[in-house]
Each structure stands twice: as structure tokens, then as C-alpha cells.
Amino acid sequence: MAAKPISIIVVAGSRERLQMAAMIAAVGAVSGNPVTVFLSMNALQYFVKGDRTAAPPEGRFGELLDAKNAPPFRAMFEQAVTLGDAKIHPCSMAMDVMGLEPSALEPWLAEPLGLTKFLGDAADAQIWSF
Amino acid sequence: MAEKRVIDARGSFCPGPLMELIAGMKMAQVGDELEVLSSDKGSANDIPEWIHKAGHEHVGTREEAGVWHISVRKVK
């Protein structure tokens, strides 16, 4: 049975939500599922090239993630790409609002995508939103 | 000749040990055996799930002093 595609929309800027989105992307991708991630709104800022700003915790668990040796969300998204062939697309609307060019983003991101294309590709996928 | 490698992922939380194993599997040859050391109990259940799903051989799992040793042989 073919693995079902996984589509993940990430608009949150909190530590916990970025962490869980990255975990699903990474584990889903290395388990043989085609994974597509759509980064928009408050999530996109953390994928500007070289940006290592810490995402603020939403609650106690986010504080624990910082205190313990939890894999960083950026690294897990990148692993989803390098180990599992995931495609991580920045939202073209968010890029326009933030004045970002593709060259300003991490090189392991895929090409910018609009909602129409993303929703079309996600039609047969399990969809997760953060 | 098949090799055996140890991946020390102690101190890392899920899915860190799994991701380290997969990175190791990418470098390994068919027939090689990899043993992941993990202090994360969740990974001790999750990793054999991945092994089974990916079609590799779960050689075994044992626990010693709070550390799980999960062995996998690369089949394909």
C-alpha cells in the first residue's frame, strides 16, 4: 500500500507548535510518506538564512524543550528534507508581506508556493495545521 | 563484510535517536548492523516501529541501567 502524503501548514511562531510540526515532518518523511510543508505568517521568520532566533515558548512544555536536549525544530525540518525528501515551501504571500526574496531564506527550502497550488497538492493528503 | 556500528543517542529526546539511526542507515551498507543507544523510552518503542515499516530487520532490543540498546540490520 502506497504511503499517504502528509501536508503540514505552519503559521505559528511558538516553540511547541514549531517543534511538533517539525517532528511530524521529519518522522513522516523518513517513514516513506511524501511530505509537503507550507511555512507562513509567524513561522516564516525563523527560516531566514542564518536566523537562530529562539521561538518563544507558549507554556511550560516549551520551557522544558529549551532546558532539555530536544532536537531543534530547524534541524528536524532540514532532516526531513535531507533524510526523507520532504519539500518545505515558504508561502509566497508571507514572503511578499515580509519583503523576502527566496535567496534570503535557508537554502534547503523549496520554491515559494501559493495557497492554490498547496491546496491542490494536499487534496489527497492527511493535513496537519499548526 | 558486514559491519557493526554503535550510535550513541543517549540524552537526546524523541525523535532525535530515530533521526540519528536513519542518518546512520543512509551511510551503511546492506547487511550492516547498527545499534542505537537511547535513554528515551519513547524512542525504544518508536524505533522498532520504523524498522518494521521500512522493511529492515529488528535484531533485538534490551535495556540496561536505563539505556535502551536497539539493534537493526540493514536489509535493503
Short mmCIF file of N, CA and C in Angstrom, two decimals, chain A residues 8-108:
data_model
loop_
_atom_site.label_atom_id
_atom_site.label_comp_id
_atom_site.label_asym_id
_atom_site.label_seq_id
_atom_site.Cartn_x
_atom_site.Cartn_y
_atom_site.Cartn_z
N ILE A 8 1.55 19.77 5.75
CA ILE A 8 1.60 20.47 7.03
C ILE A 8 1.62 21.97 6.78
N ILE A 9 0.66 22.68 7.37
CA ILE A 9 0.63 24.14 7.28
C ILE A 9 1.12 24.68 8.62
N VAL A 10 2.13 25.54 8.58
CA VAL A 10 2.69 26.08 9.82
C VAL A 10 2.60 27.60 9.78
N VAL A 11 1.78 28.18 10.64
CA VAL A 11 1.69 29.64 10.73
C VAL A 11 2.13 30.15 12.11
N ALA A 12 2.27 29.22 13.07
CA ALA A 12 2.59 29.60 14.44
C ALA A 12 4.05 29.97 14.61
N GLY A 13 4.30 30.82 15.60
CA GLY A 13 5.67 31.19 15.91
C GLY A 13 6.12 30.73 17.28
N SER A 14 5.37 29.82 17.88
CA SER A 14 5.73 29.35 19.22
C SER A 14 6.60 28.09 19.15
N ARG A 15 7.44 27.92 20.17
CA ARG A 15 8.36 26.80 20.25
C ARG A 15 7.66 25.46 20.11
N GLU A 16 6.56 25.30 20.86
CA GLU A 16 5.90 23.99 20.90
C GLU A 16 5.31 23.62 19.54
N ARG A 17 4.67 24.58 18.91
CA ARG A 17 3.99 24.27 17.63
C ARG A 17 5.00 24.04 16.52
N LEU A 18 6.07 24.85 16.49
CA LEU A 18 7.12 24.63 15.50
C LEU A 18 7.78 23.27 15.73
N GLN A 19 7.97 22.90 17.00
CA GLN A 19 8.61 21.62 17.34
C GLN A 19 7.76 20.45 16.86
N MET A 20 6.46 20.50 17.13
CA MET A 20 5.61 19.38 16.74
C MET A 20 5.48 19.29 15.21
N ALA A 21 5.37 20.45 14.56
CA ALA A 21 5.31 20.45 13.10
C ALA A 21 6.57 19.81 12.51
N ALA A 22 7.71 20.16 13.08
CA ALA A 22 8.98 19.61 12.59
C ALA A 22 9.07 18.12 12.86
N MET A 23 8.58 17.68 14.02
CA MET A 23 8.62 16.25 14.36
C MET A 23 7.77 15.45 13.38
N ILE A 24 6.58 15.95 13.07
CA ILE A 24 5.71 15.23 12.13
C ILE A 24 6.34 15.20 10.75
N ALA A 25 6.91 16.33 10.34
CA ALA A 25 7.56 16.38 9.03
C ALA A 25 8.71 15.38 8.95
N ALA A 26 9.55 15.37 9.98
CA ALA A 26 10.73 14.52 9.96
C ALA A 26 10.36 13.04 10.03
N VAL A 27 9.55 12.68 11.00
CA VAL A 27 9.20 11.27 11.16
C VAL A 27 8.35 10.79 9.99
N GLY A 28 7.44 11.61 9.53
CA GLY A 28 6.63 11.25 8.37
C GLY A 28 7.48 11.03 7.14
N ALA A 29 8.43 11.92 6.92
CA ALA A 29 9.27 11.82 5.72
C ALA A 29 10.17 10.60 5.76
N VAL A 30 10.78 10.32 6.90
CA VAL A 30 11.70 9.17 6.95
C VAL A 30 10.94 7.86 7.02
N SER A 31 9.64 7.92 7.20
CA SER A 31 8.81 6.71 7.21
C SER A 31 8.23 6.42 5.84
N GLY A 32 8.66 7.17 4.85
CA GLY A 32 8.25 6.89 3.48
C GLY A 32 7.05 7.67 2.98
N ASN A 33 6.54 8.60 3.79
CA ASN A 33 5.41 9.42 3.33
C ASN A 33 5.94 10.63 2.56
N PRO A 34 5.36 10.94 1.40
CA PRO A 34 5.72 12.21 0.76
C PRO A 34 5.22 13.36 1.64
N VAL A 35 6.12 14.25 2.03
CA VAL A 35 5.77 15.32 2.97
C VAL A 35 5.94 16.67 2.30
N THR A 36 4.92 17.51 2.46
CA THR A 36 4.97 18.90 1.99
C THR A 36 4.65 19.80 3.16
N VAL A 37 5.49 20.80 3.38
CA VAL A 37 5.27 21.76 4.46
C VAL A 37 5.08 23.14 3.84
N PHE A 38 4.12 23.89 4.39
CA PHE A 38 3.83 25.24 3.91
C PHE A 38 4.09 26.18 5.08
N LEU A 39 5.16 26.98 4.99
CA LEU A 39 5.55 27.88 6.07
C LEU A 39 5.00 29.27 5.80
N SER A 40 4.22 29.80 6.73
CA SER A 40 3.63 31.11 6.51
C SER A 40 3.55 31.91 7.80
N MET A 41 3.15 33.14 7.70
CA MET A 41 2.89 34.04 8.82
C MET A 41 3.99 34.02 9.88
N ASN A 42 3.67 33.73 11.12
CA ASN A 42 4.68 33.85 12.19
C ASN A 42 5.76 32.78 12.15
N ALA A 43 5.57 31.74 11.35
CA ALA A 43 6.58 30.68 11.27
C ALA A 43 7.72 31.06 10.34
N LEU A 44 7.41 31.83 9.30
CA LEU A 44 8.40 32.05 8.24
C LEU A 44 9.67 32.75 8.72
N GLN A 45 9.54 33.65 9.68
CA GLN A 45 10.68 34.44 10.16
C GLN A 45 11.84 33.57 10.63
N TYR A 46 11.55 32.34 11.10
CA TYR A 46 12.62 31.50 11.66
C TYR A 46 13.42 30.79 10.58
N PHE A 47 13.04 31.00 9.32
CA PHE A 47 13.72 30.31 8.23
C PHE A 47 14.45 31.27 7.32
N VAL A 48 14.62 32.49 7.79
CA VAL A 48 15.52 33.42 7.11
C VAL A 48 16.92 32.86 7.29
N LYS A 49 17.71 32.90 6.24
CA LYS A 49 19.05 32.30 6.24
C LYS A 49 19.87 32.79 7.42
N GLY A 50 20.38 31.85 8.20
CA GLY A 50 21.23 32.20 9.33
C GLY A 50 20.50 32.64 10.59
N ASP A 51 19.20 32.79 10.51
CA ASP A 51 18.44 33.21 11.70
C ASP A 51 18.44 32.09 12.72
N ARG A 52 18.84 32.41 13.95
CA ARG A 52 18.82 31.40 15.01
C ARG A 52 18.03 31.93 16.21
N THR A 53 17.14 32.89 15.93
CA THR A 53 16.29 33.42 17.00
C THR A 53 15.50 32.30 17.64
N ALA A 54 15.45 32.29 18.95
CA ALA A 54 14.68 31.26 19.65
C ALA A 54 13.19 31.58 19.54
N ALA A 55 12.41 30.56 19.24
CA ALA A 55 10.96 30.75 19.22
C ALA A 55 10.45 30.80 20.65
N PRO A 56 9.57 31.72 20.98
CA PRO A 56 9.13 31.82 22.38
C PRO A 56 8.25 30.65 22.79
N PRO A 57 8.43 30.17 24.03
CA PRO A 57 7.57 29.08 24.49
C PRO A 57 6.15 29.59 24.72
N GLU A 58 5.19 28.71 24.47
CA GLU A 58 3.79 29.04 24.67
C GLU A 58 3.38 28.71 26.10
N GLY A 59 4.06 27.75 26.69
CA GLY A 59 3.73 27.29 28.03
C GLY A 59 4.90 26.57 28.64
N ARG A 60 4.63 25.82 29.71
CA ARG A 60 5.68 25.16 30.46
C ARG A 60 6.47 24.17 29.60
N PHE A 61 5.77 23.45 28.73
CA PHE A 61 6.49 22.45 27.94
C PHE A 61 7.52 23.09 27.03
N GLY A 62 7.19 24.25 26.48
CA GLY A 62 8.16 24.94 25.65
C GLY A 62 9.41 25.31 26.43
N GLU A 63 9.23 25.66 27.69
CA GLU A 63 10.38 25.96 28.56
C GLU A 63 11.20 24.70 28.79
N LEU A 64 10.52 23.57 28.96
CA LEU A 64 11.23 22.30 29.15
C LEU A 64 12.01 21.90 27.90
N LEU A 65 11.44 22.16 26.75
CA LEU A 65 12.15 21.84 25.50
C LEU A 65 13.47 22.58 25.43
N ASP A 66 13.45 23.84 25.89
CA ASP A 66 14.68 24.62 25.89
C ASP A 66 15.67 24.08 26.90
N ALA A 67 15.17 23.60 28.03
CA ALA A 67 16.05 23.14 29.11
C ALA A 67 16.64 21.75 28.83
N LYS A 68 15.90 20.91 28.12
CA LYS A 68 16.34 19.54 27.83
C LYS A 68 17.00 19.50 26.45
N ASN A 69 17.51 18.39 26.10
CA ASN A 69 18.22 18.24 24.83
C ASN A 69 17.27 17.80 23.71
N ALA A 70 16.21 18.59 23.51
CA ALA A 70 15.28 18.26 22.42
C ALA A 70 15.88 18.73 21.09
N PRO A 71 15.77 17.91 20.06
CA PRO A 71 16.34 18.33 18.76
C PRO A 71 15.72 19.66 18.32
N PRO A 72 16.53 20.62 17.84
CA PRO A 72 15.99 21.91 17.41
C PRO A 72 15.06 21.75 16.22
N PHE A 73 13.98 22.56 16.17
CA PHE A 73 12.99 22.38 15.10
C PHE A 73 13.58 22.65 13.73
N ARG A 74 14.46 23.62 13.63
CA ARG A 74 15.06 23.91 12.32
C ARG A 74 15.82 22.68 11.81
N ALA A 75 16.58 22.05 12.72
CA ALA A 75 17.37 20.88 12.32
C ALA A 75 16.46 19.75 11.88
N MET A 76 15.33 19.58 12.57
CA MET A 76 14.41 18.49 12.19
C MET A 76 13.75 18.76 10.85
N PHE A 77 13.39 20.02 10.58
CA PHE A 77 12.85 20.33 9.25
C PHE A 77 13.90 20.03 8.18
N GLU A 78 15.14 20.40 8.46
CA GLU A 78 16.20 20.15 7.48
C GLU A 78 16.41 18.64 7.30
N GLN A 79 16.35 17.89 8.40
CA GLN A 79 16.48 16.43 8.29
C GLN A 79 15.33 15.83 7.49
N ALA A 80 14.15 16.40 7.61
CA ALA A 80 13.02 15.91 6.81
C ALA A 80 13.34 16.02 5.32
N VAL A 81 14.08 17.07 4.97
CA VAL A 81 14.48 17.27 3.57
C VAL A 81 15.62 16.34 3.19
N THR A 82 16.67 16.32 3.99
CA THR A 82 17.88 15.58 3.59
C THR A 82 17.73 14.07 3.77
N LEU A 83 16.99 13.64 4.77
CA LEU A 83 16.85 12.20 5.01
C LEU A 83 15.56 11.63 4.44
N GLY A 84 14.58 12.49 4.15
CA GLY A 84 13.27 11.97 3.75
C GLY A 84 12.66 12.63 2.53
N ASP A 85 13.41 13.49 1.86
CA ASP A 85 12.94 14.13 0.62
C ASP A 85 11.68 14.99 0.81
N ALA A 86 11.47 15.53 2.00
CA ALA A 86 10.34 16.43 2.20
C ALA A 86 10.55 17.72 1.40
N LYS A 87 9.45 18.37 1.08
CA LYS A 87 9.51 19.67 0.39
C LYS A 87 8.95 20.71 1.36
N ILE A 88 9.76 21.70 1.67
CA ILE A 88 9.35 22.73 2.63
C ILE A 88 9.26 24.05 1.88
N HIS A 89 8.02 24.47 1.64
CA HIS A 89 7.79 25.64 0.80
C HIS A 89 7.46 26.87 1.64
N PRO A 90 8.13 27.99 1.38
CA PRO A 90 7.69 29.23 2.01
C PRO A 90 6.45 29.75 1.28
N CYS A 91 5.57 30.36 2.03
CA CYS A 91 4.35 30.93 1.46
C CYS A 91 4.70 32.21 0.70
N SER A 92 4.27 32.29 -0.54
CA SER A 92 4.64 33.47 -1.36
C SER A 92 3.98 34.74 -0.81
N MET A 93 2.80 34.63 -0.24
CA MET A 93 2.13 35.80 0.36
C MET A 93 2.95 36.32 1.54
N ALA A 94 3.36 35.42 2.41
CA ALA A 94 4.14 35.83 3.59
C ALA A 94 5.47 36.45 3.17
N MET A 95 6.06 35.91 2.11
CA MET A 95 7.31 36.48 1.62
C MET A 95 7.08 37.90 1.12
N ASP A 96 5.99 38.12 0.43
CA ASP A 96 5.67 39.47 -0.07
C ASP A 96 5.45 40.43 1.09
N VAL A 97 4.70 40.00 2.11
CA VAL A 97 4.40 40.86 3.26
C VAL A 97 5.69 41.22 4.00
N MET A 98 6.60 40.24 4.10
CA MET A 98 7.85 40.46 4.85
C MET A 98 8.96 41.03 3.97
N GLY A 99 8.70 41.16 2.66
CA GLY A 99 9.72 41.70 1.77
C GLY A 99 10.90 40.77 1.58
N LEU A 100 10.65 39.47 1.55
CA LEU A 100 11.74 38.48 1.45
C LEU A 100 11.84 37.92 0.03
N GLU A 101 13.08 37.79 -0.42
CA GLU A 101 13.36 37.09 -1.66
C GLU A 101 13.75 35.66 -1.33
N PRO A 102 13.59 34.71 -2.26
CA PRO A 102 13.99 33.32 -1.98
C PRO A 102 15.43 33.19 -1.53
N SER A 103 16.31 34.05 -2.06
CA SER A 103 17.73 33.95 -1.70
C SER A 103 17.99 34.32 -0.23
N ALA A 104 17.01 34.94 0.42
CA ALA A 104 17.18 35.33 1.82
C ALA A 104 16.83 34.20 2.79
N LEU A 105 16.28 33.12 2.23
CA LEU A 105 15.83 32.02 3.07
C LEU A 105 16.84 30.88 3.08
N GLU A 106 16.68 29.96 4.01
CA GLU A 106 17.56 28.80 4.10
C GLU A 106 17.59 28.05 2.75
N PRO A 107 18.77 27.63 2.33
CA PRO A 107 18.90 27.03 1.00
C PRO A 107 18.18 25.69 0.85
N TRP A 108 17.84 25.04 1.96
CA TRP A 108 17.18 23.74 1.85
C TRP A 108 15.66 23.85 1.74
#
